[in-house]
mmCIF file of C-alpha atoms and ligand atoms in Angstrom:
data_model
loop_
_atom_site.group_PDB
_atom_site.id
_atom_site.type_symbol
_atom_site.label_atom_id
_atom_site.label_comp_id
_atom_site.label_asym_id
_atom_site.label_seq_id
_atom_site.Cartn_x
_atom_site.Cartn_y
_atom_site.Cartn_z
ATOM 1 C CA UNK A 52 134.175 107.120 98.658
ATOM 2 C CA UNK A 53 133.960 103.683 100.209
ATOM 3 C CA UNK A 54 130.300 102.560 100.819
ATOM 4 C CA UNK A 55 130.316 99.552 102.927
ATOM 5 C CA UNK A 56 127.389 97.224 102.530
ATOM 6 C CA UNK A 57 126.647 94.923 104.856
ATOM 7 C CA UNK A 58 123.884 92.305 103.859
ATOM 8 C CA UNK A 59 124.991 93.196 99.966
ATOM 9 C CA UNK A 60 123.910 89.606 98.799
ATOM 10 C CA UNK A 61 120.538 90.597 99.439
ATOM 11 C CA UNK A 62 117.510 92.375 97.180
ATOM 12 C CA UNK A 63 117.954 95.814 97.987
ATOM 13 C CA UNK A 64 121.946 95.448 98.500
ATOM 14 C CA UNK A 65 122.567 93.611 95.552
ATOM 15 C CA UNK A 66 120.577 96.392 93.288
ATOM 16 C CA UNK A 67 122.386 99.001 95.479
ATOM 17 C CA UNK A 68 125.746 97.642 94.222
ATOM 18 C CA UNK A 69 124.652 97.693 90.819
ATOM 19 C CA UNK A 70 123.718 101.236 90.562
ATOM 20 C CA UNK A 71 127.383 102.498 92.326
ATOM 21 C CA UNK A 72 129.384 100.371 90.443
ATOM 22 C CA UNK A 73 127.979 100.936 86.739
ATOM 23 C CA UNK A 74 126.848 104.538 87.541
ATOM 24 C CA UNK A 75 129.243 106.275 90.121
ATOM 25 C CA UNK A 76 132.730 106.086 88.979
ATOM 26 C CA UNK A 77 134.399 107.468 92.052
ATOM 27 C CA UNK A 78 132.320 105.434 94.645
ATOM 28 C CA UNK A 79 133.705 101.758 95.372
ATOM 29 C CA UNK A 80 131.795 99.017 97.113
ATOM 30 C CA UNK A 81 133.129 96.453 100.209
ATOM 31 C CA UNK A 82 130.048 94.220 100.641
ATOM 32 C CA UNK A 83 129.524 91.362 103.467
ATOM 33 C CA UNK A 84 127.287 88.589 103.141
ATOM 34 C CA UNK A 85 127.228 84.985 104.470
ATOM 35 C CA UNK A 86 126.352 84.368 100.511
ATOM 36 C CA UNK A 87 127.069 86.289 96.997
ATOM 37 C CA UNK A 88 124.856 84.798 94.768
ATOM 38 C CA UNK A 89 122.822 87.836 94.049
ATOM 39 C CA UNK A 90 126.088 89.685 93.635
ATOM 40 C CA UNK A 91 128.130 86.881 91.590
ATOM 41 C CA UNK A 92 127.984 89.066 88.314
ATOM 42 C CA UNK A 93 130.260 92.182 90.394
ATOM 43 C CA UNK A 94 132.711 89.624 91.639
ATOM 44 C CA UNK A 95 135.062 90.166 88.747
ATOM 45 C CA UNK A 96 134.657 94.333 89.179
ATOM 46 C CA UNK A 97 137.801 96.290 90.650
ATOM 47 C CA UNK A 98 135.350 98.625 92.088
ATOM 48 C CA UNK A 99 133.257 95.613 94.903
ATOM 49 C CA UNK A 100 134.961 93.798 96.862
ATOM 50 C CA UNK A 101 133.190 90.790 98.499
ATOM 51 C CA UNK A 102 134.279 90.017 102.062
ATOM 52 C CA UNK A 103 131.868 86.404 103.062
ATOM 53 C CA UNK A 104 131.521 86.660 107.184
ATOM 54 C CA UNK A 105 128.182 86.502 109.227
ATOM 55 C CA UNK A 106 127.588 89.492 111.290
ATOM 56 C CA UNK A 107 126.700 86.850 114.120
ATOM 57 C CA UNK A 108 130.066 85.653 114.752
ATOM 58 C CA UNK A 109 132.800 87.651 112.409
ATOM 59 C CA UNK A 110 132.610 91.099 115.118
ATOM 60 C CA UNK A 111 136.219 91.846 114.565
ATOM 61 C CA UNK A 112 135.838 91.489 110.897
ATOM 62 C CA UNK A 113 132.732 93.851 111.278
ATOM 63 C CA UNK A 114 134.713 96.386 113.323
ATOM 64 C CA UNK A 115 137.407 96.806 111.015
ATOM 65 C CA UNK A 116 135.611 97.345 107.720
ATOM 66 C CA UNK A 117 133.350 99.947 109.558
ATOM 67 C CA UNK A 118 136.406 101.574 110.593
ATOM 68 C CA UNK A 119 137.906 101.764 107.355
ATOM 69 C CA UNK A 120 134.996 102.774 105.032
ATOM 70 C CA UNK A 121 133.193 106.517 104.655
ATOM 71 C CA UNK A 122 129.451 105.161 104.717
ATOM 72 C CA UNK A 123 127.617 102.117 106.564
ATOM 73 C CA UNK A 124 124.460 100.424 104.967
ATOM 74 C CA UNK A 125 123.426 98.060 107.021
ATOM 75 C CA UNK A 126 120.857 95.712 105.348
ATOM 76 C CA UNK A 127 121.359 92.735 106.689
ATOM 77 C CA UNK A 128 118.132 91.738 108.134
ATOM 78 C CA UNK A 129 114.837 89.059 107.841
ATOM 79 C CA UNK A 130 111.970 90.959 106.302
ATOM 80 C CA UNK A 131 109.670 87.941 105.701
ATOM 81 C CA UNK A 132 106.404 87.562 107.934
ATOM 82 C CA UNK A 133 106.186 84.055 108.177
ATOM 83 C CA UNK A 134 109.683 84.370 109.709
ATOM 84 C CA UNK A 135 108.346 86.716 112.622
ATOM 85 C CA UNK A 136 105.456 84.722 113.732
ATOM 86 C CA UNK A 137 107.101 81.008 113.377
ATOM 87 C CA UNK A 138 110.875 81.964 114.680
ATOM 88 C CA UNK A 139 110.733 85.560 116.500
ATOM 89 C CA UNK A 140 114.238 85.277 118.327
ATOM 90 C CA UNK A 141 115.733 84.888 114.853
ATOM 91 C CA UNK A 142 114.347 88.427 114.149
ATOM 92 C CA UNK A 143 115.477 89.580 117.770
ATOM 93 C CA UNK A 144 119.082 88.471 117.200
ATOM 94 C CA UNK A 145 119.944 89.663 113.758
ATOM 95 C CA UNK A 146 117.463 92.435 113.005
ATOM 96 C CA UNK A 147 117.765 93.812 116.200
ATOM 97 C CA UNK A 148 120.835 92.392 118.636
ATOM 98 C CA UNK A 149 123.236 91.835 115.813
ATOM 99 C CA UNK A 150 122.175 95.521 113.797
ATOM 100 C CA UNK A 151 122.930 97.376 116.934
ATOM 101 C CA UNK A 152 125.963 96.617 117.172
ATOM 102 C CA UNK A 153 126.575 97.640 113.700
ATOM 103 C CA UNK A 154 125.246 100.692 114.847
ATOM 104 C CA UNK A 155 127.312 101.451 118.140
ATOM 105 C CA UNK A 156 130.403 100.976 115.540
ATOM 106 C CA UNK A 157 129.221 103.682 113.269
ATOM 107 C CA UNK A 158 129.217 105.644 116.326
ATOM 108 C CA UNK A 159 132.251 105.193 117.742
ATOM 109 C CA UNK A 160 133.904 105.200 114.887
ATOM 110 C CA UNK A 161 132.285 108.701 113.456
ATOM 111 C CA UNK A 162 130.934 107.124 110.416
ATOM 112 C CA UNK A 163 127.738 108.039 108.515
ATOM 113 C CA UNK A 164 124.783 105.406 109.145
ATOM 114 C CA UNK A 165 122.159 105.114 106.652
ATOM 115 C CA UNK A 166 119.920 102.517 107.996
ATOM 116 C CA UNK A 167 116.567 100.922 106.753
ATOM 117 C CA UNK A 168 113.881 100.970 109.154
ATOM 118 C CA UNK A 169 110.643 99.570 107.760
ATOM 119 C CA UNK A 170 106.846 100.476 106.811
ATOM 120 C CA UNK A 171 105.870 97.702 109.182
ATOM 121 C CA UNK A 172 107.103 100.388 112.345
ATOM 122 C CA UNK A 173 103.720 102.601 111.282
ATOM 123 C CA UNK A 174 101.854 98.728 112.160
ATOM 124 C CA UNK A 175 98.141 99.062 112.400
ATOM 125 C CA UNK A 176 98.115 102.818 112.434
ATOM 126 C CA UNK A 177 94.849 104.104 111.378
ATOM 127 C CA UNK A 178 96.291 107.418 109.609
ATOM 128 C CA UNK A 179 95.152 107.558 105.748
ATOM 129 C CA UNK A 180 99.174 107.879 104.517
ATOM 130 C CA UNK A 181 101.922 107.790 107.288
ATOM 131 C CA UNK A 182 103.784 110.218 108.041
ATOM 132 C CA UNK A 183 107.356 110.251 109.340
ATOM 133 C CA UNK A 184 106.921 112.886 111.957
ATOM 134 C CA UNK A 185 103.380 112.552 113.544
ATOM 135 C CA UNK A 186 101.383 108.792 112.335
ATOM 136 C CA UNK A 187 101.768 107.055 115.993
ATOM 137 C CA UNK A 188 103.421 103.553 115.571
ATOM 138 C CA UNK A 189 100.341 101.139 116.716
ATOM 139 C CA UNK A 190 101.290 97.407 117.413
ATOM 140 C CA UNK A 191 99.420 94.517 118.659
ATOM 141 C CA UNK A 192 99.253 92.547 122.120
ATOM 142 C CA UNK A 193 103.066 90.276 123.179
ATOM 143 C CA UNK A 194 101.246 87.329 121.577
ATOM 144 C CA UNK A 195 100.747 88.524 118.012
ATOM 145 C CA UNK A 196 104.424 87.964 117.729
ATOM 146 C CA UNK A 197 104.357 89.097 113.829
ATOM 147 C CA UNK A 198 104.719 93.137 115.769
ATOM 148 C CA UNK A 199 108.550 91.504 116.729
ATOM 149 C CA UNK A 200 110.050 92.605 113.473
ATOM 150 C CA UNK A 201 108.124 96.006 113.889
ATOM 151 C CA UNK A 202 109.214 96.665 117.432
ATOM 152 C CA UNK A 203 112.832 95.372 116.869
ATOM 153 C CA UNK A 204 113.479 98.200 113.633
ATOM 154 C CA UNK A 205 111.533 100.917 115.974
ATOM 155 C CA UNK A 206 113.720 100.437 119.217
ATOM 156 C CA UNK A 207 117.000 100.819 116.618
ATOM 157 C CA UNK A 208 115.067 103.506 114.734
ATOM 158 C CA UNK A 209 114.811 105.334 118.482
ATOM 159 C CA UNK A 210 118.758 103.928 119.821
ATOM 160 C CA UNK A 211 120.009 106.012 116.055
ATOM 161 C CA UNK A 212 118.019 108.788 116.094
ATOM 162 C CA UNK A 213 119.531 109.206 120.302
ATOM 163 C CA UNK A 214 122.763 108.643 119.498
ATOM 164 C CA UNK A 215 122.374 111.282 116.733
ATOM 165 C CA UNK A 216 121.588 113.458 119.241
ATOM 166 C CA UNK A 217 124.332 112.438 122.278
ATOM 167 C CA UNK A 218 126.923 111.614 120.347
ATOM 168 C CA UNK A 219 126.323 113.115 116.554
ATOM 169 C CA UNK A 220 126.236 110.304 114.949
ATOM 170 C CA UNK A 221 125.487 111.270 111.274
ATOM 171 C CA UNK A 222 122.030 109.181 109.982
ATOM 172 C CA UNK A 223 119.609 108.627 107.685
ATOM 173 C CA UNK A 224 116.511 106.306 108.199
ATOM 174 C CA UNK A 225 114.621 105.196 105.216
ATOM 175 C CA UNK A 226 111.443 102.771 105.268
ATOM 176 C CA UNK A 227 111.167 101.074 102.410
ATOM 177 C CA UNK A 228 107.453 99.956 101.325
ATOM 178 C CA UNK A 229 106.648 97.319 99.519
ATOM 179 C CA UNK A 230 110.013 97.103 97.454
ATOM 180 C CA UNK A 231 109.859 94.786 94.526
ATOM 181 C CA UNK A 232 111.817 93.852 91.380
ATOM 182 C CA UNK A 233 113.913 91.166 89.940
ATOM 183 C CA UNK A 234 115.895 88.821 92.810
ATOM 184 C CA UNK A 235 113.181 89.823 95.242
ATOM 185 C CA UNK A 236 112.871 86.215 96.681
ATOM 186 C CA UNK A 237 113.560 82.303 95.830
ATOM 187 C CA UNK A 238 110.073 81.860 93.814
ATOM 188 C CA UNK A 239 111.601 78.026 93.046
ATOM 189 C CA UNK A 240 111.108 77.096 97.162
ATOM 190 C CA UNK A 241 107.304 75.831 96.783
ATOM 191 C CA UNK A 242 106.458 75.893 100.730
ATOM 192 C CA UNK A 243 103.708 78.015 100.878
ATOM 193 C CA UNK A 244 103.823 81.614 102.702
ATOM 194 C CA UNK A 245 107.905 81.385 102.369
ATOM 195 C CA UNK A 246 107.978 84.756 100.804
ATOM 196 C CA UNK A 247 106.634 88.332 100.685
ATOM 197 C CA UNK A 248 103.068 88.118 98.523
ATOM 198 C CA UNK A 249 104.352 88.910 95.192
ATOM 199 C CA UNK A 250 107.158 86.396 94.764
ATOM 200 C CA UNK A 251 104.509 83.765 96.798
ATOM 201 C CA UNK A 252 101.895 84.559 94.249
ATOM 202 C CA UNK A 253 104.460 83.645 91.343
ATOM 203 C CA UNK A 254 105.807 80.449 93.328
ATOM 204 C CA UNK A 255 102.199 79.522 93.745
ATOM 205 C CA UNK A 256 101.734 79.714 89.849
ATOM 206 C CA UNK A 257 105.262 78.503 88.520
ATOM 207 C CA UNK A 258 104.408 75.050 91.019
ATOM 208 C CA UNK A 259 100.721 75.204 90.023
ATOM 209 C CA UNK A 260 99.531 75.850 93.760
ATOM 210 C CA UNK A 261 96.468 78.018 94.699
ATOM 211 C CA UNK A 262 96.693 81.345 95.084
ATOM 212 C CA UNK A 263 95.977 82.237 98.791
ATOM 213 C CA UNK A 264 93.932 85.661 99.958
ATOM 214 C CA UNK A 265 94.620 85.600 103.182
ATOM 215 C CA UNK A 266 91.360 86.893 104.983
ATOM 216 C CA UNK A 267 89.845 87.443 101.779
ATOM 217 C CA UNK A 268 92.621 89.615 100.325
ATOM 218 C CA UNK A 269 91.163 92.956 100.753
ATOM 219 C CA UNK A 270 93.954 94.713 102.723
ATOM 220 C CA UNK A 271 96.112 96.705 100.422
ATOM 221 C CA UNK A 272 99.606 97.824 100.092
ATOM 222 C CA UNK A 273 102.141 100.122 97.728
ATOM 223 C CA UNK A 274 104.221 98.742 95.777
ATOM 224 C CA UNK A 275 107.707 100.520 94.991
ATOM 225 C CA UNK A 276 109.710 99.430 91.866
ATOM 226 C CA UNK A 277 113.363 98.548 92.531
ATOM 227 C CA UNK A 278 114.752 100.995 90.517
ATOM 228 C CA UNK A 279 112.746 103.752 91.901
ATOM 229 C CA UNK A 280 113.816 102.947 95.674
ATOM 230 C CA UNK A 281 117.483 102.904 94.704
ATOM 231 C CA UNK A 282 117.330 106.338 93.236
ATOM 232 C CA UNK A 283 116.021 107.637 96.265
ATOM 233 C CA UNK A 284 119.446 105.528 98.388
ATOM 234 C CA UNK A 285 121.588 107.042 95.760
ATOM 235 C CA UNK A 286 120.199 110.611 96.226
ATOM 236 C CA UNK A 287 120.693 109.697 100.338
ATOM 237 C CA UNK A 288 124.166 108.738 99.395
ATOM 238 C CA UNK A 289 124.995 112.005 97.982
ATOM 239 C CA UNK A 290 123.452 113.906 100.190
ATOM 240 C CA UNK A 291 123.555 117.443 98.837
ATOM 241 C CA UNK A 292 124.231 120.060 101.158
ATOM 242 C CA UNK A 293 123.638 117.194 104.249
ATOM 243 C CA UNK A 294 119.598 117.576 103.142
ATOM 244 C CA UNK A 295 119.950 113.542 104.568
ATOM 245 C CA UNK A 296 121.154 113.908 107.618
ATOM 246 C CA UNK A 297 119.516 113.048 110.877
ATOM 247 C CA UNK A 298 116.277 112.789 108.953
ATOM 248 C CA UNK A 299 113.803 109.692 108.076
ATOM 249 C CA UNK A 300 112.353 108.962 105.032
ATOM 250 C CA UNK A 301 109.578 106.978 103.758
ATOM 251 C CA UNK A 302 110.265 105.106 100.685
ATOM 252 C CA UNK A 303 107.269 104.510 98.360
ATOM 253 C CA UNK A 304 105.144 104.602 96.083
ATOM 254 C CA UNK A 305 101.174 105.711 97.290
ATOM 255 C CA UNK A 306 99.222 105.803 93.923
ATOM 256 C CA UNK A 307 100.385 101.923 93.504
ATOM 257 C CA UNK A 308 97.820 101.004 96.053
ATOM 258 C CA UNK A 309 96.133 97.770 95.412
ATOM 259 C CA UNK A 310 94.726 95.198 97.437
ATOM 260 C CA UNK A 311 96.049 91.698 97.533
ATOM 261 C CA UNK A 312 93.197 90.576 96.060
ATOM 262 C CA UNK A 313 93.517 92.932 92.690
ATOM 263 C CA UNK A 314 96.904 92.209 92.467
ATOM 264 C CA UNK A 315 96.195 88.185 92.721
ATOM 265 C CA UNK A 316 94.084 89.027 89.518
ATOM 266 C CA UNK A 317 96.569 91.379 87.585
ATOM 267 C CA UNK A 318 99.533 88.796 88.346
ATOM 268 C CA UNK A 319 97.247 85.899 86.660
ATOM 269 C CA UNK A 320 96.357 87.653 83.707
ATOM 270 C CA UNK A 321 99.773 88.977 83.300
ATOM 271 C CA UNK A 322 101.249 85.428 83.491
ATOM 272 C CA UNK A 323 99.269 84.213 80.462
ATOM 273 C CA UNK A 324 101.572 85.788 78.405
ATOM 274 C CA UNK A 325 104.712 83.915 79.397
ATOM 275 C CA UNK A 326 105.300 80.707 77.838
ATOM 276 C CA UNK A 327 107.087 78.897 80.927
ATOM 277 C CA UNK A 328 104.012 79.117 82.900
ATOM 278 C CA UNK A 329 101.203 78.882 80.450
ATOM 279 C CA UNK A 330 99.894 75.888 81.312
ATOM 280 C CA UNK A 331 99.888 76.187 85.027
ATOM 281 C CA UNK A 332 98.532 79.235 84.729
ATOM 282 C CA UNK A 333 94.916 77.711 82.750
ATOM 283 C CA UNK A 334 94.764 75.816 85.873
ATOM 284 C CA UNK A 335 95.392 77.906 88.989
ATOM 285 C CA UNK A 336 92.607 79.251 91.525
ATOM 286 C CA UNK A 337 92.599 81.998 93.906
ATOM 287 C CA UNK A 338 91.069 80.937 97.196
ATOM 288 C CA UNK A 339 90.807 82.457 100.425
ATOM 289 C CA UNK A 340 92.747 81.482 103.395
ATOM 290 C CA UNK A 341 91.999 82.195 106.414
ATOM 291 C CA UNK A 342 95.037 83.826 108.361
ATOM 292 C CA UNK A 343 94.935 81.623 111.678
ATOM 293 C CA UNK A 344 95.625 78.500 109.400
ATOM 294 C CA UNK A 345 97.902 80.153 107.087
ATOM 295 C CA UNK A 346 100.377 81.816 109.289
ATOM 296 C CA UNK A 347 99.115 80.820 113.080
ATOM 297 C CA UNK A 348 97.544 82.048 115.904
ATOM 298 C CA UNK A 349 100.374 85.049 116.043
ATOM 299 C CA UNK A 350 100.154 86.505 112.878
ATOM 300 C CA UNK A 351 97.868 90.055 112.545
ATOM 301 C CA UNK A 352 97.922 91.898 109.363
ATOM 302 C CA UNK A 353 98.154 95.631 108.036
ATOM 303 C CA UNK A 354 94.871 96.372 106.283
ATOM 304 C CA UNK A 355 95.881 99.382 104.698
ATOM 305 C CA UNK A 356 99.494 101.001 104.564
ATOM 306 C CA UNK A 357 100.080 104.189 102.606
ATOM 307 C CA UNK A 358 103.284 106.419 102.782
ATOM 308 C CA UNK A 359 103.381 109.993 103.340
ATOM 309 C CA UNK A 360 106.477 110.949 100.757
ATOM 310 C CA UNK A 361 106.314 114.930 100.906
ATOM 311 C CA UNK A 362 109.236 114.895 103.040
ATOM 312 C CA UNK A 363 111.129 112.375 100.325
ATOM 313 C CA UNK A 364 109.952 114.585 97.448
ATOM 314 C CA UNK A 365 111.223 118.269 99.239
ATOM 315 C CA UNK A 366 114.058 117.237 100.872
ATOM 316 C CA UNK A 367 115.384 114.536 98.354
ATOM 317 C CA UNK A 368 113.495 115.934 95.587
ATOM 318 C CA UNK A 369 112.855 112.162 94.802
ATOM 319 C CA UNK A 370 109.654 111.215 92.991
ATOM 320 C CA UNK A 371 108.871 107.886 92.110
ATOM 321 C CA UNK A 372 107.839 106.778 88.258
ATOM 322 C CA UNK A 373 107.311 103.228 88.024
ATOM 323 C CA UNK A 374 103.318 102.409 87.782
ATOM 324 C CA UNK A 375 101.756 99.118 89.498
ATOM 325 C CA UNK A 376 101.421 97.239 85.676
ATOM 326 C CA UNK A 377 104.549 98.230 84.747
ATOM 327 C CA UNK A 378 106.831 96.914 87.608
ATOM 328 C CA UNK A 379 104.852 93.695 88.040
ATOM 329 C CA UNK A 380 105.858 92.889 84.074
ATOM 330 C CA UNK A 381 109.529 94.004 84.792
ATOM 331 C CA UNK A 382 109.427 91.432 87.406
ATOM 332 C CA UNK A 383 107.689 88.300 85.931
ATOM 333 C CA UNK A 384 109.845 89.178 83.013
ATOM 334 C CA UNK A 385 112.919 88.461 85.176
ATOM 335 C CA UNK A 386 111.620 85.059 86.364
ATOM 336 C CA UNK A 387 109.501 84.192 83.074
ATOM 337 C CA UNK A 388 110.848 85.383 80.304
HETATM 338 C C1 LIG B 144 106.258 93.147 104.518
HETATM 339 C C2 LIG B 144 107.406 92.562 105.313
HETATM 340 O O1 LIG B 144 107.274 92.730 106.680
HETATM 341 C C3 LIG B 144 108.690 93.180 104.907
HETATM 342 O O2 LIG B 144 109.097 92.612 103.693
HETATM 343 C C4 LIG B 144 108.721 94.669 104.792
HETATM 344 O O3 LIG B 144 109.322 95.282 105.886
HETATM 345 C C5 LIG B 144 107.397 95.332 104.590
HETATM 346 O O4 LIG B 144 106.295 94.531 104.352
HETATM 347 C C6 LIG B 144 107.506 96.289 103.403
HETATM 348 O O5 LIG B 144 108.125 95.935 102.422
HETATM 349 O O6 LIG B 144 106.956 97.356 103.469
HETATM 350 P P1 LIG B 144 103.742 92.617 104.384
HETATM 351 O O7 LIG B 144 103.476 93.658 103.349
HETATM 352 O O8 LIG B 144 102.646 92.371 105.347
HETATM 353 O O9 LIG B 144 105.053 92.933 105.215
HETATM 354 O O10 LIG B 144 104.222 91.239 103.742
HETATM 355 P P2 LIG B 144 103.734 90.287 102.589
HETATM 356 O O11 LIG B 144 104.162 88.937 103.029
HETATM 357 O O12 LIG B 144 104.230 90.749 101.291
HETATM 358 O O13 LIG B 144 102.139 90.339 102.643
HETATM 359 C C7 LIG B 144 101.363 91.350 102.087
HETATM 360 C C8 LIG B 144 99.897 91.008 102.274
HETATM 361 O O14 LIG B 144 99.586 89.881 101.455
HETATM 362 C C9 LIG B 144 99.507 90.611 103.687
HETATM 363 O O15 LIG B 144 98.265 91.167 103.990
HETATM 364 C C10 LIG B 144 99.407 89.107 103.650
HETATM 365 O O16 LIG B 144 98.517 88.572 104.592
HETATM 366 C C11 LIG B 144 98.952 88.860 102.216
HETATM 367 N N1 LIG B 144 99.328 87.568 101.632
HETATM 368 C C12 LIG B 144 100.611 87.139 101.650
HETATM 369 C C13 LIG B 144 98.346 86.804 101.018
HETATM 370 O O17 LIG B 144 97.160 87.186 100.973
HETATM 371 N N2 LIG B 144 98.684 85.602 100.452
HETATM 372 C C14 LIG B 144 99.964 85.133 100.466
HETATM 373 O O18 LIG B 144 100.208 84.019 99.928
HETATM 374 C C15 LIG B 144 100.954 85.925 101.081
#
């Protein structure tokens, strides 16, 4: 089977490729990126092949590697807030112009799609865990331009799930929440609010910065271990008796809820033990920011987002294992140790 993965030199593509080409001997990998560094250690593999294009320009390049492969992953996107609120048409044109066509292709072309939506479509829904088939997708007003990402992945989200319907295009939607793990992000950029919290909160330390709560840090997320959220994309892959298709999933992990504000604290007292960042750590403070000033006037959080994964665990029979502790270690431990 040929899995093409576009947007491999990324986090979740890069531990995608992994995972097929050490554990799935009959499955081969043809990955796109603009870059390979987070895939540089498969270049040598006969299995992954490494075609470098941008999906902005390279469209006949695009067309014929969808046309010659089984299955689509499409993961190249921007996932990073600051992004959404300080350059929104950057998020229009790749997560959303640039993605559909990657999608029309799988449709003309018959292929299977399996496509990542995101937690951030559920947005300020007030439901205690969301749920794929009933939580109502709740965004704020044109000029809280953070909702851009949100609204981009829910208008592909609805263009798939119609063209599953019109012209059988085989899907699956996953939303992926809170995925993190080693090559998350570029902790060694110091500007501030560059990355997702996790990989911030160990840039802040590594560069002896504060710590920033935004608004206090008393929102909360789940965190999903890398490891754990590939599992579930390799039991999508496989897709036993079709139990994948036309259906969305969300990908997480509930009982690693923690506020940002807890998980400022475990990250500090976990970083004590690492030698590279010892002394910064003695010296760092956790101070509250207050969201206008840290990401502008168009930023508006998610105080509380909890998946619903009963339809993960009986359809996919996918359950995830990795504990809040023990995936924060496994990731310091990649950038410390
Ligand atoms: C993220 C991103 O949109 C995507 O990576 C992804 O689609 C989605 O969540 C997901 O993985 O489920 P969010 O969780 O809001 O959105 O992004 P983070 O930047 O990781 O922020 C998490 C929380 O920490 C927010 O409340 C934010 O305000 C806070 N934060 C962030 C701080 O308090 N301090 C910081 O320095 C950075």
């Amino acid at each position: 089977m040929n899995i093409l993965i576009i947007g491999v030199g990324g986090f979740i593509g890069s531990h995608l490729s992994d995972e097929i080409i050490y554990n799935h001997e009959d499955w081969r990998v043809i990955g796109i990126d603009i870059t390979s560094s987070k895939v540089d250690h498969l270049l040598s593999k006969k299995k992954f092949k490494f075609i470098q294009a941008d999906i902005l320009k390279d469209f006949d390049l695009l067309e014929k590697q969808i046309n010659e492969c089984d299955i689509v992953f499409s993961l190249a996107a921007i996932a990073s807030p600051l992004v959404y609120v300080q350059d929104p048409l950057k998020i229009f044109e790749l997560d959303f112009e640039a993605n559909l066509r990657i999608v029309r292709l799988a449709a003309k072309y018959d292929k299977r799609l399996i496509f990542p939506s995101t937690s951030e479509v559920y947005g300020m829904c007030s439901d205690e865990e969301f749920d794929e088939e009933t939580s109502n997708f709740v965004t704020g007003p044109v000029c809280k331009q953070r909702w851009i990402y949100s609204c981009s992945k829910q208008m592909l989200d609805r263009v798939i799930y119609a063209y599953g319907i019109r012209d059988r295009l085989r899907y699956t939607l996953f939303r992926p929440f809170n995925w993190i793990g080693p090559r998350l992000d570029n902790i060694y950029n110091e500007n501030s609010g560059s990355s997702r919290v996790v990989s911030q909160f160990l840039s802040n330390i590594l560069h002896g910065g504060n710590i920033n709560l935004v608004d206090g840090g008393k929102q909360s997320r789940c965190f999903t271990y890398i490891s754990d959220a590939i599992e579930a994309l390799i039991k999508i892959i496989e897709n036993n008796d079709n139990c994948a298709d036309k259906q969305i999933f969300n990908i997480g992990t509930p009982y690693n809820e923690i506020t940002v504000k807890a998980l400022a604290n475990k990250i500090i007292e976990f970083s004590r033990k690492y030698e590279k960042i010892k002394n910064q750590v003695a010296n760092i403070k956790i101070v509250n920011a207050d969201s206008v000033e840290y990401y502008g006037q168009s930023y508006q959080d998610v105080f509380k987002r909890v998946p619903s994964i009963k339809k993960a665990q009986n359809i996919l029979k996918w359950m995830p294992v990795v504990g809040i502790d023990e995936l924060l270690i496994k990731t310091m431990d990649f950038y410390f140790k």
